């Protein structure tokens, strides 16, 4: 019984790594295409999110929880970077206008 559990865990980990590898490969390919076309990469990344996301063409089942947690961490880090970018005086001045 322990061997069956270890086997399913190993299989789940392998599928997770394959899915994440596919996502990173696709994003890298999109970045190269954007650079070659001299366009911003963000719209292509948004399109990739539609393809890989919920209801998209490619369903990612194994990495769903990992991507959800990673997205939350990404938002927190983005807000942290924005907080480091602006001083308190700049923020209060922008609130007045």
Tab-separated table of N, CA and C in Angstrom:
chain	number	residue	atom	x	y	z
A	1	UNK	N	0.826	-1.184	0.000
A	1	UNK	CA	0.000	0.000	0.000
A	1	UNK	C	0.879	1.260	0.000
A	2	UNK	N	1.989	1.214	0.729
A	2	UNK	CA	2.904	2.351	0.755
A	2	UNK	C	3.534	2.571	-0.614
A	3	UNK	N	3.844	1.518	-1.319
A	3	UNK	CA	4.452	1.637	-2.644
A	3	UNK	C	3.498	2.282	-3.643
A	4	UNK	N	2.210	1.968	-3.540
A	4	UNK	CA	1.232	2.572	-4.446
A	4	UNK	C	1.124	4.071	-4.188
A	5	UNK	N	1.173	4.462	-2.932
A	5	UNK	CA	1.106	5.877	-2.589
A	5	UNK	C	2.338	6.624	-3.078
A	6	UNK	N	3.496	6.034	-2.938
A	6	UNK	CA	4.733	6.661	-3.409
A	6	UNK	C	4.742	6.771	-4.918
A	7	UNK	N	4.169	5.791	-5.588
A	7	UNK	CA	4.119	5.804	-7.045
A	7	UNK	C	3.220	6.932	-7.553
A	8	UNK	N	2.067	7.141	-6.920
A	8	UNK	CA	1.171	8.216	-7.360
A	8	UNK	C	1.771	9.582	-7.059
A	9	UNK	N	2.501	9.698	-5.953
A	9	UNK	CA	3.162	10.960	-5.629
A	9	UNK	C	4.248	11.267	-6.646
A	10	UNK	N	5.007	10.246	-7.020
A	10	UNK	CA	6.062	10.430	-8.015
A	10	UNK	C	5.458	10.809	-9.361
A	11	UNK	N	4.362	10.160	-9.724
A	11	UNK	CA	3.698	10.475	-10.988
A	11	UNK	C	3.160	11.894	-10.974
A	12	UNK	N	2.555	12.300	-9.869
A	12	UNK	CA	2.018	13.663	-9.762
A	12	UNK	C	3.146	14.689	-9.866
A	13	UNK	N	4.268	14.419	-9.220
A	13	UNK	CA	5.413	15.329	-9.281
A	13	UNK	C	5.954	15.418	-10.703
A	14	UNK	N	6.016	14.292	-11.383
A	14	UNK	CA	6.511	14.284	-12.761
A	14	UNK	C	5.588	15.085	-13.671
A	15	UNK	N	4.283	14.914	-13.512
A	15	UNK	CA	3.324	15.663	-14.329
A	15	UNK	C	3.415	17.153	-14.025
A	16	UNK	N	3.576	17.493	-12.750
A	16	UNK	CA	3.728	18.890	-12.355
A	16	UNK	C	4.949	19.512	-13.017
A	17	UNK	N	6.065	18.820	-12.993
A	17	UNK	CA	7.289	19.352	-13.605
A	17	UNK	C	7.159	19.474	-15.120
A	18	UNK	N	6.487	18.534	-15.752
A	18	UNK	CA	6.275	18.612	-17.200
A	18	UNK	C	5.389	19.801	-17.544
A	19	UNK	N	4.322	20.001	-16.769
A	19	UNK	CA	3.436	21.137	-17.024
A	19	UNK	C	4.164	22.464	-16.824
A	20	UNK	N	4.915	22.589	-15.750
A	20	UNK	CA	5.653	23.832	-15.515
A	20	UNK	C	6.716	24.056	-16.580
A	21	UNK	N	7.366	22.978	-17.020
A	21	UNK	CA	8.335	23.092	-18.108
A	21	UNK	C	7.678	23.554	-19.399
A	22	UNK	N	6.482	23.045	-19.682
A	22	UNK	CA	5.765	23.467	-20.883
A	22	UNK	C	5.376	24.939	-20.806
A	23	UNK	N	4.950	25.376	-19.640
A	23	UNK	CA	4.574	26.783	-19.469
A	23	UNK	C	5.795	27.682	-19.661
A	24	UNK	N	6.891	27.345	-19.009
A	24	UNK	CA	8.097	28.174	-19.125
A	24	UNK	C	8.653	28.158	-20.542
A	25	UNK	N	8.585	27.030	-21.211
A	25	UNK	CA	9.040	26.965	-22.606
A	25	UNK	C	8.174	27.830	-23.507
A	26	UNK	N	6.861	27.767	-23.306
A	26	UNK	CA	5.953	28.580	-24.119
A	26	UNK	C	6.184	30.068	-23.870
A	27	UNK	N	6.393	30.446	-22.622
A	27	UNK	CA	6.639	31.858	-22.313
A	27	UNK	C	7.971	32.326	-22.885
A	28	UNK	N	8.968	31.477	-22.839
A	28	UNK	CA	10.257	31.824	-23.449
A	28	UNK	C	10.140	31.992	-24.951
A	29	UNK	N	9.381	31.108	-25.592
A	29	UNK	CA	9.158	31.211	-27.029
A	29	UNK	C	8.395	32.490	-27.372
A	30	UNK	N	7.392	32.814	-26.571
A	30	UNK	CA	6.639	34.054	-26.806
A	30	UNK	C	7.522	35.286	-26.626
A	31	UNK	N	8.431	35.247	-25.673
A	31	UNK	CA	9.339	36.380	-25.471
A	31	UNK	C	10.254	36.565	-26.674
A	32	UNK	N	10.731	35.467	-27.236
A	32	UNK	CA	11.592	35.566	-28.425
A	32	UNK	C	10.813	36.100	-29.627
A	33	UNK	N	9.566	35.667	-29.760
A	33	UNK	CA	8.726	36.161	-30.858
A	33	UNK	C	8.470	37.650	-30.689
A	34	UNK	N	8.168	38.075	-29.456
A	34	UNK	CA	7.912	39.493	-29.198
A	34	UNK	C	9.151	40.326	-29.500
A	35	UNK	N	10.304	39.839	-29.127
A	35	UNK	CA	11.546	40.574	-29.394
A	35	UNK	C	11.799	40.670	-30.901
A	36	UNK	N	11.542	39.587	-31.628
A	36	UNK	CA	11.765	39.589	-33.078
A	36	UNK	C	10.801	40.536	-33.784
A	37	UNK	N	9.579	40.656	-33.273
A	37	UNK	CA	8.575	41.530	-33.876
A	37	UNK	C	8.614	42.958	-33.326
A	38	UNK	N	9.494	43.208	-32.346
A	38	UNK	CA	9.627	44.532	-31.710
A	38	UNK	C	8.297	44.996	-31.104
A	39	UNK	N	7.644	44.085	-30.389
A	39	UNK	CA	6.401	44.413	-29.690
A	39	UNK	C	6.577	44.063	-28.212
A	40	UNK	N	5.769	44.652	-27.340
A	40	UNK	CA	5.857	44.296	-25.910
A	40	UNK	C	5.423	42.842	-25.689
A	41	UNK	N	6.004	42.213	-24.705
A	41	UNK	CA	5.722	40.811	-24.447
A	41	UNK	C	4.463	40.612	-23.599
A	42	UNK	N	4.018	41.638	-22.903
A	42	UNK	CA	2.887	41.507	-21.973
A	42	UNK	C	1.613	41.022	-22.663
A	43	UNK	N	1.207	41.576	-23.825
A	43	UNK	CA	-0.006	41.039	-24.468
A	43	UNK	C	0.117	39.562	-24.838
A	44	UNK	N	1.306	39.134	-25.212
A	44	UNK	CA	1.496	37.721	-25.534
A	44	UNK	C	1.408	36.860	-24.271
A	45	UNK	N	1.924	37.372	-23.161
A	45	UNK	CA	1.811	36.643	-21.903
A	45	UNK	C	0.349	36.550	-21.464
A	46	UNK	N	-0.418	37.614	-21.673
A	46	UNK	CA	-1.843	37.570	-21.344
A	46	UNK	C	-2.568	36.539	-22.207
A	47	UNK	N	-2.200	36.474	-23.475
A	47	UNK	CA	-2.777	35.460	-24.354
A	47	UNK	C	-2.418	34.051	-23.896
A	48	UNK	N	-1.183	33.873	-23.443
A	48	UNK	CA	-0.773	32.566	-22.916
A	48	UNK	C	-1.576	32.215	-21.668
A	49	UNK	N	-1.878	33.214	-20.852
A	49	UNK	CA	-2.714	32.974	-19.683
A	49	UNK	C	-4.103	32.506	-20.058
A	50	UNK	N	-4.625	33.044	-21.157
A	50	UNK	CA	-5.934	32.588	-21.633
A	50	UNK	C	-5.871	31.163	-22.168
A	51	UNK	N	-4.765	30.826	-22.794
A	51	UNK	CA	-4.623	29.473	-23.350
A	51	UNK	C	-4.416	28.451	-22.238
A	52	UNK	N	-3.550	28.763	-21.267
A	52	UNK	CA	-3.229	27.817	-20.204
A	52	UNK	C	-4.169	27.915	-19.008
A	53	UNK	N	-4.977	28.955	-18.902
A	53	UNK	CA	-5.800	29.183	-17.722
A	53	UNK	C	-7.055	28.333	-17.682
A	54	UNK	N	-7.933	28.661	-16.734
A	54	UNK	CA	-9.196	27.937	-16.580
A	54	UNK	C	-10.038	28.094	-17.840
A	55	UNK	N	-10.523	26.998	-18.373
A	55	UNK	CA	-11.352	27.043	-19.567
A	55	UNK	C	-10.564	27.276	-20.836
A	56	UNK	N	-9.265	27.219	-20.764
A	56	UNK	CA	-8.419	27.446	-21.930
A	56	UNK	C	-8.290	26.202	-22.786
A	57	UNK	N	-7.479	26.313	-23.791
A	57	UNK	CA	-7.269	25.202	-24.715
A	57	UNK	C	-6.529	24.053	-24.034
A	58	UNK	N	-5.511	24.383	-23.241
A	58	UNK	CA	-4.698	23.381	-22.562
A	58	UNK	C	-5.058	23.392	-21.079
A	59	UNK	N	-5.584	22.294	-20.589
A	59	UNK	CA	-5.937	22.207	-19.179
A	59	UNK	C	-4.757	21.768	-18.342
A	60	UNK	N	-4.422	22.529	-17.328
A	60	UNK	CA	-3.321	22.201	-16.422
A	60	UNK	C	-3.915	21.777	-15.092
A	61	UNK	N	-3.956	20.490	-14.847
A	61	UNK	CA	-4.593	19.999	-13.628
A	61	UNK	C	-3.610	19.827	-12.484
A	62	UNK	N	-2.419	19.336	-12.763
A	62	UNK	CA	-1.471	19.036	-11.691
A	62	UNK	C	-0.883	20.296	-11.075
A	63	UNK	N	-0.697	21.335	-11.870
A	63	UNK	CA	-0.013	22.530	-11.360
A	63	UNK	C	-0.976	23.646	-10.949
A	64	UNK	N	-2.251	23.347	-10.856
A	64	UNK	CA	-3.244	24.381	-10.548
A	64	UNK	C	-3.006	25.028	-9.185
A	65	UNK	N	-2.796	24.224	-8.151
A	65	UNK	CA	-2.553	24.773	-6.805
A	65	UNK	C	-1.236	25.542	-6.745
A	66	UNK	N	-0.203	24.988	-7.363
A	66	UNK	CA	1.102	25.650	-7.370
A	66	UNK	C	1.023	27.006	-8.069
A	67	UNK	N	0.332	27.062	-9.204
A	67	UNK	CA	0.215	28.323	-9.946
A	67	UNK	C	-0.626	29.339	-9.184
A	68	UNK	N	-1.636	28.872	-8.473
A	68	UNK	CA	-2.462	29.788	-7.680
A	68	UNK	C	-1.640	30.431	-6.561
A	69	UNK	N	-0.868	29.642	-5.867
A	69	UNK	CA	-0.022	30.177	-4.795
A	69	UNK	C	1.061	31.082	-5.377
A	70	UNK	N	1.642	30.684	-6.504
A	70	UNK	CA	2.666	31.509	-7.145
A	70	UNK	C	2.097	32.854	-7.593
A	71	UNK	N	0.861	32.853	-8.083
A	71	UNK	CA	0.230	34.104	-8.498
A	71	UNK	C	0.018	35.028	-7.304
A	72	UNK	N	-0.398	34.468	-6.175
A	72	UNK	CA	-0.575	35.284	-4.968
A	72	UNK	C	0.753	35.883	-4.514
A	73	UNK	N	1.796	35.080	-4.532
A	73	UNK	CA	3.123	35.578	-4.145
A	73	UNK	C	3.589	36.650	-5.127
A	74	UNK	N	3.315	36.461	-6.414
A	74	UNK	CA	3.700	37.446	-7.425
A	74	UNK	C	3.030	38.789	-7.202
A	75	UNK	N	1.753	38.779	-6.824
A	75	UNK	CA	1.036	40.034	-6.559
A	75	UNK	C	1.633	40.736	-5.341
A	76	UNK	N	1.946	39.975	-4.316
A	76	UNK	CA	2.547	40.565	-3.112
A	76	UNK	C	3.904	41.178	-3.452
A	77	UNK	N	4.718	40.476	-4.230
A	77	UNK	CA	6.023	41.014	-4.613
A	77	UNK	C	5.890	42.245	-5.507
A	78	UNK	N	4.908	42.261	-6.384
A	78	UNK	CA	4.673	43.432	-7.223
A	78	UNK	C	4.299	44.643	-6.377
A	79	UNK	N	3.421	44.442	-5.408
A	79	UNK	CA	3.044	45.547	-4.520
A	79	UNK	C	4.230	46.003	-3.677
A	80	UNK	N	5.072	45.071	-3.256
A	80	UNK	CA	6.277	45.430	-2.515
A	80	UNK	C	7.197	46.292	-3.375
A	81	UNK	N	7.396	45.899	-4.619
A	81	UNK	CA	8.257	46.672	-5.519
A	81	UNK	C	7.682	48.069	-5.773
A	82	UNK	N	6.369	48.168	-5.911
A	82	UNK	CA	5.755	49.485	-6.078
A	82	UNK	C	5.937	50.329	-4.826
A	83	UNK	N	5.836	49.712	-3.663
A	83	UNK	CA	6.052	50.429	-2.411
A	83	UNK	C	7.480	50.921	-2.274
A	84	UNK	N	8.430	50.151	-2.762
A	84	UNK	CA	9.824	50.578	-2.709
A	84	UNK	C	10.127	51.669	-3.721
A	85	UNK	N	9.327	51.753	-4.767
A	85	UNK	CA	9.568	52.711	-5.846
A	85	UNK	C	9.158	54.131	-5.443
A	86	UNK	N	8.101	54.268	-4.662
A	86	UNK	CA	7.561	55.585	-4.334
A	86	UNK	C	7.818	55.928	-2.873
A	87	UNK	N	8.039	57.219	-2.630
A	87	UNK	CA	8.204	57.673	-1.246
A	87	UNK	C	6.834	58.059	-0.693
A	88	UNK	N	6.787	58.262	0.623
A	88	UNK	CA	5.521	58.635	1.263
A	88	UNK	C	5.046	59.993	0.759
A	89	UNK	N	5.971	60.918	0.522
A	89	UNK	CA	5.599	62.239	0.012
A	89	UNK	C	4.976	62.161	-1.376
A	90	UNK	N	5.525	61.319	-2.228
A	90	UNK	CA	4.963	61.158	-3.574
A	90	UNK	C	3.561	60.561	-3.522
A	91	UNK	N	3.348	59.622	-2.631
A	91	UNK	CA	2.028	59.008	-2.513
A	91	UNK	C	0.994	59.990	-1.997
A	92	UNK	N	1.337	60.783	-0.969
A	92	UNK	CA	0.379	61.751	-0.456
A	92	UNK	C	0.100	62.845	-1.480
A	93	UNK	N	1.098	63.225	-2.246
A	93	UNK	CA	0.879	64.231	-3.272
A	93	UNK	C	-0.040	63.706	-4.374
A	94	UNK	N	0.098	62.454	-4.736
A	94	UNK	CA	-0.762	61.880	-5.780
A	94	UNK	C	-2.181	61.685	-5.271
A	95	UNK	N	-2.373	61.505	-3.964
A	95	UNK	CA	-3.715	61.364	-3.417
A	95	UNK	C	-4.452	62.704	-3.407
A	96	UNK	N	-3.729	63.781	-3.298
A	96	UNK	CA	-4.351	65.109	-3.281
A	96	UNK	C	-4.852	65.525	-4.646
A	97	UNK	N	-4.219	65.056	-5.693
A	97	UNK	CA	-4.625	65.474	-7.040
A	97	UNK	C	-5.669	64.589	-7.631
